[in-house]
Structure formats: C-alpha cells, structure tokens
CSV table of C-alpha atoms in Angstrom, one decimal:
chain,number,residue,atom,x,y,z
A,220,UNK,CA,-9.4,-12.4,-39.0
A,221,UNK,CA,-9.2,-11.5,-35.3
A,222,UNK,CA,-6.1,-12.1,-33.4
A,223,UNK,CA,-6.6,-12.9,-29.7
A,224,UNK,CA,-3.8,-11.7,-27.4
A,225,UNK,CA,-3.0,-13.9,-24.5
A,226,UNK,CA,-1.6,-12.5,-21.3
A,227,UNK,CA,0.7,-14.5,-19.2
A,228,UNK,CA,-0.1,-14.4,-15.5
A,229,UNK,CA,2.5,-15.0,-12.9
A,230,UNK,CA,2.5,-16.3,-9.3
A,231,UNK,CA,4.4,-14.7,-6.5
A,232,UNK,CA,6.7,-17.7,-6.6
A,233,UNK,CA,7.5,-17.2,-10.3
A,234,UNK,CA,7.9,-13.5,-9.7
A,235,UNK,CA,10.5,-14.2,-7.0
A,236,UNK,CA,12.3,-16.6,-9.3
A,237,UNK,CA,12.5,-13.8,-11.9
A,238,UNK,CA,14.2,-11.6,-9.3
A,239,UNK,CA,16.6,-14.5,-8.2
A,240,UNK,CA,17.6,-15.2,-11.8
A,241,UNK,CA,18.2,-11.6,-12.7
A,242,UNK,CA,15.3,-11.2,-15.2
A,243,UNK,CA,14.1,-8.6,-12.8
A,244,UNK,CA,16.4,-6.6,-10.5
A,245,UNK,CA,15.9,-4.8,-7.2
A,246,UNK,CA,16.3,-1.5,-9.2
A,247,UNK,CA,13.2,-2.4,-11.4
A,248,UNK,CA,10.3,-0.4,-10.2
A,249,UNK,CA,7.6,-3.1,-10.6
A,250,UNK,CA,5.0,-4.9,-8.5
A,251,UNK,CA,2.9,-7.9,-9.1
A,252,UNK,CA,-0.8,-7.1,-9.3
A,253,UNK,CA,-3.3,-9.9,-10.0
A,254,UNK,CA,-0.6,-12.0,-11.8
A,255,UNK,CA,0.6,-9.1,-14.0
A,256,UNK,CA,4.0,-7.3,-13.6
A,257,UNK,CA,3.1,-3.6,-13.4
A,258,UNK,CA,5.7,-0.9,-13.9
A,259,UNK,CA,5.4,1.7,-11.2
A,260,UNK,CA,5.6,5.4,-11.9
A,261,UNK,CA,8.8,7.3,-11.0
A,262,UNK,CA,8.7,8.9,-7.6
A,263,UNK,CA,8.5,12.7,-7.7
A,264,UNK,CA,9.8,15.1,-5.0
A,265,UNK,CA,6.4,15.9,-3.4
A,266,UNK,CA,5.6,12.2,-3.3
A,267,UNK,CA,8.9,11.3,-1.7
A,268,UNK,CA,8.6,14.1,0.8
A,269,UNK,CA,5.2,13.0,1.9
A,270,UNK,CA,6.4,9.4,2.4
A,271,UNK,CA,9.3,10.7,4.5
A,272,UNK,CA,6.9,12.9,6.5
A,273,UNK,CA,4.6,9.9,7.1
A,274,UNK,CA,7.5,7.8,8.2
A,275,UNK,CA,8.7,10.4,10.8
A,276,UNK,CA,5.2,11.2,12.0
A,277,UNK,CA,4.1,7.6,12.4
A,278,UNK,CA,7.4,6.6,14.0
A,279,UNK,CA,7.1,9.3,16.6
A,280,UNK,CA,3.4,8.6,17.4
A,281,UNK,CA,3.5,4.8,17.4
A,282,UNK,CA,7.1,4.0,18.5
A,283,UNK,CA,7.5,0.3,19.3
A,284,UNK,CA,3.8,-0.6,18.7
A,285,UNK,CA,4.4,-1.3,14.9
A,286,UNK,CA,7.1,-1.9,12.3
A,287,UNK,CA,6.9,0.7,9.6
A,288,UNK,CA,7.7,-0.6,6.1
A,289,UNK,CA,8.5,2.0,3.4
A,290,UNK,CA,7.8,0.9,-0.2
A,291,UNK,CA,8.4,-2.7,0.7
A,292,UNK,CA,6.4,-5.6,-0.7
A,293,UNK,CA,3.4,-7.1,1.0
A,294,UNK,CA,2.1,-10.5,-0.2
A,295,UNK,CA,-1.7,-10.4,-0.5
A,296,UNK,CA,-2.2,-13.8,-2.1
A,297,UNK,CA,-0.5,-16.1,-4.6
A,298,UNK,CA,-0.9,-13.5,-7.5
A,299,UNK,CA,-0.4,-10.1,-5.9
A,300,UNK,CA,2.6,-8.5,-4.2
A,301,UNK,CA,2.2,-4.8,-4.3
A,302,UNK,CA,4.6,-2.3,-2.7
A,303,UNK,CA,2.5,0.3,-0.8
A,304,UNK,CA,4.2,3.5,0.1
A,305,UNK,CA,3.8,2.9,3.8
A,306,UNK,CA,2.7,-0.2,5.7
A,307,UNK,CA,2.1,-0.4,9.5
A,308,UNK,CA,2.9,-4.0,10.5
A,309,UNK,CA,2.6,-6.1,13.5
A,310,UNK,CA,6.0,-6.3,15.2
A,311,UNK,CA,8.0,-9.4,14.7
A,312,UNK,CA,11.4,-10.4,16.1
A,313,UNK,CA,12.7,-11.3,12.7
A,314,UNK,CA,11.5,-8.1,11.0
A,315,UNK,CA,9.8,-10.3,8.3
A,316,UNK,CA,13.2,-11.8,7.2
A,317,UNK,CA,11.6,-15.2,6.5
A,318,UNK,CA,8.5,-13.9,4.5
A,319,UNK,CA,6.9,-10.8,3.3
A,320,UNK,CA,4.0,-9.5,5.4
A,321,UNK,CA,0.6,-11.0,4.7
A,322,UNK,CA,-2.8,-9.4,5.2
A,323,UNK,CA,-3.1,-10.6,8.8
A,324,UNK,CA,0.2,-8.8,9.6
A,325,UNK,CA,-1.0,-5.4,8.4
A,326,UNK,CA,-2.6,-2.7,10.5
A,327,UNK,CA,-2.7,0.0,7.8
A,328,UNK,CA,-1.5,0.5,4.2
A,329,UNK,CA,-0.9,4.0,2.8
A,330,UNK,CA,-0.6,4.9,-0.8
A,331,UNK,CA,0.7,8.4,-1.6
A,332,UNK,CA,-0.7,9.5,-5.0
A,333,UNK,CA,-0.1,12.3,-7.4
A,334,UNK,CA,0.0,10.9,-10.9
A,335,UNK,CA,-1.3,7.5,-9.8
A,336,UNK,CA,-4.6,8.4,-8.1
A,337,UNK,CA,-6.9,6.7,-10.5
A,338,UNK,CA,-4.7,3.5,-10.6
A,339,UNK,CA,-4.7,3.5,-6.8
A,340,UNK,CA,-8.5,3.9,-6.5
A,341,UNK,CA,-9.5,1.6,-9.3
A,342,UNK,CA,-6.8,-1.2,-9.0
A,343,UNK,CA,-5.1,-1.2,-5.6
A,344,UNK,CA,-8.0,-0.3,-3.3
A,345,UNK,CA,-10.3,-3.1,-4.6
A,346,UNK,CA,-7.3,-5.5,-4.4
A,347,UNK,CA,-6.7,-4.5,-0.8
A,348,UNK,CA,-10.4,-4.9,0.1
A,349,UNK,CA,-10.5,-8.3,-1.4
A,350,UNK,CA,-7.4,-9.3,0.6
A,351,UNK,CA,-9.2,-8.1,3.8
A,352,UNK,CA,-6.7,-5.3,4.6
A,353,UNK,CA,-8.6,-3.6,7.5
A,354,UNK,CA,-7.6,0.0,6.7
A,355,UNK,CA,-6.1,1.8,3.7
A,356,UNK,CA,-5.3,5.5,3.3
A,357,UNK,CA,-4.8,7.3,0.0
A,358,UNK,CA,-3.0,10.6,0.4
A,359,UNK,CA,-4.0,12.6,-2.6
A,360,UNK,CA,-1.2,15.2,-2.9
A,361,UNK,CA,-3.0,17.1,-5.8
A,362,UNK,CA,-6.4,17.5,-4.1
A,363,UNK,CA,-4.8,17.8,-0.6
A,364,UNK,CA,-7.1,15.2,0.9
A,365,UNK,CA,-6.8,11.9,2.6
A,366,UNK,CA,-9.2,9.1,1.7
A,367,UNK,CA,-9.7,6.5,4.5
A,368,UNK,CA,-11.1,3.1,3.5
A,369,UNK,CA,-12.4,0.7,6.1
A,370,UNK,CA,-14.7,-2.4,6.4
A,371,UNK,CA,-13.3,-4.5,3.6
A,372,UNK,CA,-15.4,-7.1,1.7
A,373,UNK,CA,-14.8,-9.1,-1.4
A,374,UNK,CA,-16.8,-6.4,-3.3
A,375,UNK,CA,-14.8,-3.4,-1.9
A,376,UNK,CA,-14.6,-1.2,1.1
A,377,UNK,CA,-18.0,-0.5,2.8
A,378,UNK,CA,-16.8,2.7,4.3
A,379,UNK,CA,-14.8,5.6,2.7
A,380,UNK,CA,-14.3,9.0,4.3
A,381,UNK,CA,-12.4,12.0,3.0
A,382,UNK,CA,-10.4,14.2,5.3
A,383,UNK,CA,-9.2,17.7,4.4
A,384,UNK,CA,-7.0,20.5,6.0
A,385,UNK,CA,-7.9,21.0,9.7
A,386,UNK,CA,-9.4,17.6,10.2
A,387,UNK,CA,-8.1,14.8,12.4
A,388,UNK,CA,-7.7,11.1,11.5
A,389,UNK,CA,-7.4,8.1,13.8
A,390,UNK,CA,-5.9,4.7,12.8
A,391,UNK,CA,-8.5,2.1,13.4
A,392,UNK,CA,-6.1,-0.3,15.2
A,393,UNK,CA,-4.7,2.6,17.4
A,394,UNK,CA,-7.7,4.7,18.4
A,395,UNK,CA,-5.6,6.6,20.9
A,396,UNK,CA,-3.4,8.1,18.2
A,397,UNK,CA,-4.7,11.2,16.5
A,398,UNK,CA,-3.1,12.6,13.3
A,399,UNK,CA,-4.1,15.8,11.5
A,400,UNK,CA,-4.3,16.1,7.8
A,401,UNK,CA,-2.0,19.2,8.2
A,402,UNK,CA,0.7,17.1,9.9
A,403,UNK,CA,0.7,14.9,6.7
A,404,UNK,CA,0.2,17.4,4.0
A,405,UNK,CA,1.6,20.5,5.6
A,406,UNK,CA,-0.1,24.0,5.7
C-alpha cells in the first residue's frame, strides 16, 4: 500500500496571520517560497560580513537614489515572500510601511551564498525570474565570484554572466555606477 503525502501550501496572507498569531515569530529564520515555509540557514561570519560590506558600498555609491533593504521580505506574488540578503528598492516616503516591496519596486536583489549556493541557483533565481525581477546578483563567497542574472522570463533569466577578482560590475538601473568584485569580496 502506497501512502501519498500531501503538502499544505500557504498564501502570503496566511503566512502573515501565522506571524500575527505567534505561530511564527520575528526570530524564526523562515521565508515563504512557492507556498512552502522554508527554514533558512544560519548566517555565518563571512556571509554577515559580505552583507555589511554590500550595505556600506551600495549606500556610498547610490546615496538617495535607492532604499537599501537588508534581509527584509519582498512579496513576489501571493505564494512567495523571500528575504534576499540585499534589495535595492525604489525610494518611497513611507519606507514601505504599508506593504512589503513588490517586483515593480525592485531595482536589484542580491543573495550572498556560501552553504546555500545550490538552493539560491535552483530555487530562488528561477522564482525571481518568474516574478520579473530585472536583475539579481549571487555573491558566491566560496568560489569568490559574482553571478549576474538579467533579462527575466517565465522560463528563467536569458542572460547570466560571472565576474571574478579584478572585474567591474554595473547595476542595470544605474549604469553610471561601477562596482568592482574586489570591493565586494575583498582582496
């Protein structure tokens, strides 16, 4: 006899109600991905340092042109609310107090990966493409590279480029801003 396991999928609204009722707390390291509540990996020191570096670097280069969100939720659709490491958002006077940022509010998402590189590539990147996020960077701490994903479609990103030490990146929405891989990963 075969037992069929059923998975319960949740909406963003149900996910928020779990937070409001205390089933989930602000201290729980979870995110909603395609209706499933996914436990996130603990943040190591290299990962945390890279996120801090990105925050300082992007703040100094972009100033008032963006709002920078660090490990905050973005609402992609009714079933997914990931928490990318860094999000560059369109400025708003209310700082998104009334709603989490949606795809049309996002210039760039950045995932910093050490132990989560495969999950980021196989789960999150396709999810971001499907949501039409115009640009995503994956900072691979272990390989010391940055993967840049652009031209989203429902089937995935049409353009991916890898950058290594000594190379320069440009944010698609801010072509006048140059950032070197070394500024992000050191060396």
